[in-house]
Amino acid sequence: VTTSFWTGFPRQFWTGDYPFIDYADIHHYGREGEVRPLGYVYEPSDFFDAAAFSQKLSMAHGAISPNGANMPLLRGETGFVFENDDPFSWNEADGLWLHNLTWAGINAGGMTELYWTGAPTGRHIAGDSHNHFGVYRTFATFMADVPLANGQYRPANAESSEATLRAWGQKDVQNGRFHLWLQNRDHTWQNVLNGAPISPVDAEVTLTGFAPNEAVQLVWWETRSGTVLREETVAVDAEGVIRFEVTGLMSDVAVQGYGVGSDAPVV
């Protein structure tokens, strides 16, 4: 049970005297060169970075935000509206915008995107020469065995040694688990479309709060096919910190961590 509003986010509606409301809802389209009515969330350049476009609103009004409704958030309508030519209709970015928008949903804010495929965006996801619905399957495959409803997951607060590497996700320190999307932030649909040079990134990623002196199994996933790439084991140090390396990342990759007593998938 919920309702939606044409514009804005009347937080008091969901935090007031309506006990049967299940999730909050917001409608918002990205418009080239325009950030209203969410100028406090966005910069104009975020239109060209689909991952930032999703993550910023999620963190601003998602369940864990002081400006959220303390419940899951759905962006019940969204889309990208261009001033002139519409490259997504002609698949000029090969669905990278949808890939990054979808995987950015792994962030800890708690917002789900619902891409609205009516006019003028009806050909963005599926058109005469392209169909990107498979993007949803790969993300769903990665998340399928993550027990987010167990009440233990918190923001991963992963730190990267390089600002160019995004590390978004959540962790369950009680059960020794985490999941992250690692993205080269320069790998945006606009940079790919324009042929801009993208340098590979090497970085160390750290997470804190885990049981010290244990072992964690890392399972690495290819984000386009939804298949497991490899697995490795890393140690948790005496302070409860996990460290692992990312090397030569041009685009993105996903990783899940399984601590002692948790069940990792069979590779």
Tab-separated table of C-alpha atoms in Angstrom:
chain	number	residue	atom	x	y	z
A	1	VAL	CA	0.000	0.000	0.000
A	2	THR	CA	1.350	3.383	-0.985
A	3	THR	CA	0.584	6.441	-3.052
A	4	SER	CA	2.585	8.723	-5.290
A	5	PHE	CA	2.755	12.452	-5.837
A	6	TRP	CA	3.286	14.246	-9.114
A	7	THR	CA	6.246	16.166	-7.746
A	8	GLY	CA	8.261	16.624	-4.582
A	9	PHE	CA	8.713	14.368	-1.572
A	10	PRO	CA	6.187	15.175	1.203
A	11	ARG	CA	8.024	13.195	3.844
A	12	GLN	CA	5.407	13.919	6.488
A	13	PHE	CA	2.864	11.828	4.554
A	14	TRP	CA	4.808	8.594	5.041
A	15	THR	CA	6.014	9.419	8.542
A	16	GLY	CA	2.570	10.488	9.770
A	17	ASP	CA	-0.534	8.610	10.892
A	18	TYR	CA	-0.796	6.094	8.060
A	19	PRO	CA	0.132	2.692	9.521
A	20	PHE	CA	-0.625	0.655	6.418
A	21	ILE	CA	1.790	2.442	4.096
A	22	ASP	CA	4.515	-0.011	2.997
A	23	TYR	CA	6.965	2.139	1.047
A	24	ALA	CA	7.563	5.713	0.006
A	25	ASP	CA	7.382	6.923	-3.585
A	26	ILE	CA	8.915	9.744	-5.578
A	27	HIS	CA	8.564	10.710	-9.239
A	28	HIS	CA	11.409	12.435	-10.998
A	29	TYR	CA	12.842	12.591	-14.543
A	30	GLY	CA	16.342	13.593	-15.461
A	31	ARG	CA	16.269	16.498	-17.903
A	32	GLU	CA	19.355	17.646	-19.708
A	33	GLY	CA	20.591	20.923	-18.246
A	34	GLU	CA	17.877	21.008	-15.563
A	35	VAL	CA	17.998	19.952	-11.893
A	36	ARG	CA	14.704	21.393	-10.616
A	37	PRO	CA	12.898	20.509	-8.395
A	38	LEU	CA	15.800	18.537	-6.875
A	39	GLY	CA	18.560	21.109	-7.075
A	40	TYR	CA	19.537	20.236	-3.523
A	41	VAL	CA	20.285	16.686	-4.707
A	42	TYR	CA	21.744	17.054	-8.185
A	43	GLU	CA	24.250	18.940	-10.266
A	44	PRO	CA	23.577	19.317	-14.013
A	45	SER	CA	26.454	16.947	-14.812
A	46	ASP	CA	24.687	14.085	-12.976
A	47	PHE	CA	22.393	13.733	-15.985
A	48	PHE	CA	25.359	12.254	-17.854
A	49	ASP	CA	26.313	9.840	-15.063
A	50	ALA	CA	23.469	7.358	-14.557
A	51	ALA	CA	25.072	5.795	-11.479
A	52	ALA	CA	25.298	9.135	-9.675
A	53	PHE	CA	21.780	9.970	-10.866
A	54	SER	CA	20.435	6.981	-8.930
A	55	GLN	CA	22.747	6.939	-5.912
A	56	LYS	CA	22.379	10.612	-5.018
A	57	LEU	CA	18.602	10.527	-4.734
A	58	SER	CA	18.720	7.219	-2.882
A	59	MET	CA	21.055	8.646	-0.273
A	60	ALA	CA	19.052	11.892	-0.029
A	61	HIS	CA	15.608	10.355	0.579
A	62	GLY	CA	16.162	6.622	1.032
A	63	ALA	CA	15.288	4.650	4.133
A	64	ILE	CA	18.477	5.439	6.051
A	65	SER	CA	18.497	9.158	5.293
A	66	PRO	CA	17.415	11.699	7.942
A	67	ASN	CA	15.304	13.127	5.105
A	68	GLY	CA	13.814	9.751	4.252
A	69	ALA	CA	10.631	8.070	5.430
A	70	ASN	CA	12.303	5.229	7.357
A	71	MET	CA	11.014	2.760	4.787
A	72	PRO	CA	12.025	1.566	1.318
A	73	LEU	CA	11.785	4.154	-1.444
A	74	LEU	CA	10.623	3.619	-5.011
A	75	ARG	CA	11.244	6.147	-7.756
A	76	GLY	CA	7.951	5.222	-9.353
A	77	GLU	CA	8.676	7.100	-12.566
A	78	THR	CA	12.001	8.116	-14.017
A	79	GLY	CA	13.596	8.599	-17.394
A	80	PHE	CA	16.143	10.679	-19.281
A	81	VAL	CA	14.780	13.536	-21.350
A	82	PHE	CA	17.124	15.128	-23.883
A	83	GLU	CA	16.974	18.636	-25.263
A	84	ASN	CA	17.589	17.570	-28.854
A	85	ASP	CA	18.765	14.221	-30.223
A	86	ASP	CA	17.973	11.227	-28.009
A	87	PRO	CA	20.947	8.812	-28.127
A	88	PHE	CA	19.240	6.186	-25.954
A	89	SER	CA	16.442	5.717	-28.497
A	90	TRP	CA	19.045	4.760	-31.080
A	91	ASN	CA	21.113	2.722	-28.601
A	92	GLU	CA	24.196	4.822	-29.163
A	93	ALA	CA	25.457	4.028	-25.655
A	94	ASP	CA	24.584	0.305	-25.928
A	95	GLY	CA	22.521	0.331	-22.761
A	96	LEU	CA	25.386	1.446	-20.511
A	97	TRP	CA	23.119	4.070	-18.967
A	98	LEU	CA	20.651	1.360	-17.846
A	99	HIS	CA	23.442	-0.921	-16.655
A	100	ASN	CA	24.903	1.778	-14.422
A	101	LEU	CA	21.490	3.004	-13.253
A	102	THR	CA	20.535	-0.531	-12.229
A	103	TRP	CA	23.778	-1.558	-10.521
A	104	ALA	CA	23.927	1.761	-8.680
A	105	GLY	CA	20.828	0.530	-6.849
A	106	ILE	CA	23.156	-1.587	-4.709
A	107	ASN	CA	23.910	1.556	-2.689
A	108	ALA	CA	22.808	1.617	0.939
A	109	GLY	CA	20.123	4.271	0.546
A	110	GLY	CA	17.329	1.820	-0.148
A	111	MET	CA	15.751	3.200	-3.355
A	112	THR	CA	14.534	1.114	-6.276
A	113	GLU	CA	14.276	2.599	-9.765
A	114	LEU	CA	11.223	2.063	-11.970
A	115	TYR	CA	12.163	3.256	-15.427
A	116	TRP	CA	9.113	4.682	-17.154
A	117	THR	CA	9.096	3.582	-20.753
A	118	GLY	CA	6.275	5.762	-22.028
A	119	ALA	CA	6.796	8.710	-24.363
A	120	PRO	CA	9.294	10.148	-24.924
A	121	THR	CA	11.431	7.294	-23.602
A	122	GLY	CA	9.614	4.294	-25.051
A	123	ARG	CA	12.603	3.147	-27.112
A	124	HIS	CA	15.279	3.478	-24.459
A	125	ILE	CA	15.157	-0.053	-23.031
A	126	ALA	CA	13.826	-1.912	-26.066
A	127	GLY	CA	13.780	-0.580	-29.590
A	128	ASP	CA	14.011	-1.767	-33.162
A	129	SER	CA	17.622	-2.927	-32.807
A	130	HIS	CA	18.135	-3.381	-29.066
A	131	ASN	CA	16.648	-4.976	-25.974
A	132	HIS	CA	18.277	-4.311	-22.603
A	133	PHE	CA	15.877	-6.118	-20.293
A	134	GLY	CA	18.676	-8.608	-19.611
A	135	VAL	CA	20.384	-5.950	-17.476
A	136	TYR	CA	17.779	-6.573	-14.798
A	137	ARG	CA	18.413	-10.315	-14.841
A	138	THR	CA	22.143	-10.003	-14.182
A	139	PHE	CA	21.574	-7.727	-11.208
A	140	ALA	CA	18.830	-9.993	-9.855
A	141	THR	CA	21.108	-13.016	-10.211
A	142	PHE	CA	23.816	-11.318	-8.181
A	143	MET	CA	21.412	-10.257	-5.436
A	144	ALA	CA	19.346	-13.459	-5.340
A	145	ASP	CA	20.953	-15.037	-2.263
A	146	VAL	CA	21.578	-11.819	-0.313
A	147	PRO	CA	19.225	-11.937	2.726
A	148	LEU	CA	18.555	-8.210	2.913
A	149	ALA	CA	15.420	-8.818	4.980
A	150	ASN	CA	17.344	-10.309	7.911
A	151	GLY	CA	17.585	-6.887	9.544
A	152	GLN	CA	21.380	-6.986	9.872
A	153	TYR	CA	22.512	-5.106	6.774
A	154	ARG	CA	23.998	-1.648	7.152
A	155	PRO	CA	25.880	0.713	4.806
A	156	ALA	CA	29.147	-0.913	3.775
A	157	ASN	CA	31.018	2.386	4.108
A	158	ALA	CA	33.726	0.837	1.965
A	159	GLU	CA	36.722	3.057	1.387
A	160	SER	CA	38.739	3.143	-1.804
A	161	SER	CA	42.313	4.326	-1.998
A	162	GLU	CA	41.483	5.981	-5.332
A	163	ALA	CA	38.687	8.492	-5.803
A	164	THR	CA	38.121	7.170	-9.325
A	165	LEU	CA	36.855	3.873	-7.908
A	166	ARG	CA	33.342	3.825	-6.497
A	167	ALA	CA	32.633	1.116	-3.912
A	168	TRP	CA	28.918	1.011	-3.065
A	169	GLY	CA	26.991	-1.614	-1.144
A	170	GLN	CA	26.051	-3.008	2.243
A	171	LYS	CA	27.469	-5.292	4.907
A	172	ASP	CA	26.187	-7.674	7.577
A	173	VAL	CA	29.034	-7.841	10.077
A	174	GLN	CA	27.129	-10.207	12.363
A	175	ASN	CA	27.171	-12.898	9.680
A	176	GLY	CA	30.396	-11.793	8.023
A	177	ARG	CA	28.821	-10.878	4.676
A	178	PHE	CA	28.958	-7.943	2.295
A	179	HIS	CA	28.217	-7.102	-1.315
A	180	LEU	CA	29.703	-4.276	-3.372
A	181	TRP	CA	29.550	-2.792	-6.844
A	182	LEU	CA	32.951	-1.436	-7.847
A	183	GLN	CA	32.891	1.035	-10.714
A	184	ASN	CA	35.409	3.144	-12.534
A	185	ARG	CA	33.535	6.420	-12.182
A	186	ASP	CA	34.848	7.614	-15.570
A	187	HIS	CA	32.991	4.764	-17.308
A	188	THR	CA	29.843	6.790	-17.931
A	189	TRP	CA	27.566	6.519	-20.929
A	190	GLN	CA	28.583	10.008	-22.032
A	191	ASN	CA	32.316	9.257	-21.957
A	192	VAL	CA	31.786	6.029	-23.883
A	193	LEU	CA	29.505	7.739	-26.385
A	194	ASN	CA	32.015	10.551	-26.933
A	195	GLY	CA	35.000	8.216	-27.144
A	196	ALA	CA	36.660	9.926	-24.189
A	197	PRO	CA	39.778	8.182	-22.851
A	198	ILE	CA	39.111	6.079	-19.745
A	199	SER	CA	42.113	5.115	-17.661
A	200	PRO	CA	42.099	1.802	-15.768
A	201	VAL	CA	42.024	2.173	-12.006
A	202	ASP	CA	44.044	0.288	-9.386
A	203	ALA	CA	42.881	0.648	-5.798
A	204	GLU	CA	42.746	-0.950	-2.382
A	205	VAL	CA	39.273	-1.354	-0.897
A	206	THR	CA	38.753	-1.589	2.870
A	207	LEU	CA	35.756	-2.484	5.033
A	208	THR	CA	35.627	-2.347	8.822
A	209	GLY	CA	33.675	-3.889	11.691
A	210	PHE	CA	34.117	-7.590	11.003
A	211	ALA	CA	35.139	-10.324	13.433
A	212	PRO	CA	38.943	-10.084	13.746
A	213	ASN	CA	41.405	-12.757	12.680
A	214	GLU	CA	38.917	-14.626	10.522
A	215	ALA	CA	38.869	-15.488	6.822
A	216	VAL	CA	36.450	-14.144	4.224
A	217	GLN	CA	35.761	-15.726	0.867
A	218	LEU	CA	35.413	-13.229	-1.985
A	219	VAL	CA	33.298	-14.184	-4.993
A	220	TRP	CA	33.781	-11.903	-7.996
A	221	TRP	CA	31.017	-11.440	-10.567
A	222	GLU	CA	30.970	-10.273	-14.163
A	223	THR	CA	28.186	-7.709	-14.191
A	224	ARG	CA	27.068	-8.086	-17.801
A	225	SER	CA	26.632	-11.842	-17.951
A	226	GLY	CA	25.774	-12.353	-14.281
A	227	THR	CA	28.338	-15.134	-13.967
A	228	VAL	CA	31.021	-15.808	-11.380
A	229	LEU	CA	34.523	-14.841	-12.479
A	230	ARG	CA	36.634	-16.237	-9.656
A	231	GLU	CA	36.942	-16.611	-5.916
A	232	GLU	CA	39.658	-15.913	-3.410
A	233	THR	CA	40.148	-15.859	0.342
A	234	VAL	CA	41.317	-12.819	2.293
A	235	ALA	CA	42.047	-12.386	5.988
A	236	VAL	CA	40.321	-10.081	8.430
A	237	ASP	CA	43.022	-8.344	10.449
A	238	ALA	CA	43.191	-7.947	14.229
A	239	GLU	CA	41.170	-4.698	14.028
A	240	GLY	CA	38.352	-6.316	12.040
A	241	VAL	CA	39.373	-4.729	8.737
A	242	ILE	CA	39.072	-6.458	5.350
A	243	ARG	CA	41.379	-5.311	2.561
A	244	PHE	CA	41.486	-6.414	-1.051
A	245	GLU	CA	42.884	-5.117	-4.335
A	246	VAL	CA	41.175	-4.021	-7.535
A	247	THR	CA	43.500	-3.812	-10.530
A	248	GLY	CA	43.097	-2.509	-14.061
A	249	LEU	CA	39.377	-1.830	-13.792
A	250	MET	CA	38.093	-0.126	-16.917
A	251	SER	CA	34.365	-0.452	-16.280
A	252	ASP	CA	32.866	-2.245	-13.280
A	253	VAL	CA	32.762	-5.496	-11.329
A	254	ALA	CA	30.791	-6.829	-8.368
A	255	VAL	CA	31.952	-8.806	-5.347
A	256	GLN	CA	30.330	-10.651	-2.481
A	257	GLY	CA	32.067	-11.542	0.766
A	258	TYR	CA	31.203	-14.611	2.806
A	259	GLY	CA	32.551	-15.010	6.307
A	260	VAL	CA	32.946	-18.042	8.532
A	261	GLY	CA	29.699	-20.003	8.725
A	262	SER	CA	28.025	-18.420	5.691
A	263	ASP	CA	27.371	-20.295	2.482
A	264	ALA	CA	29.111	-19.045	-0.645
A	265	PRO	CA	27.834	-20.150	-4.069
A	266	VAL	CA	29.575	-23.012	-5.798
A	267	VAL	CA	31.832	-21.691	-8.558
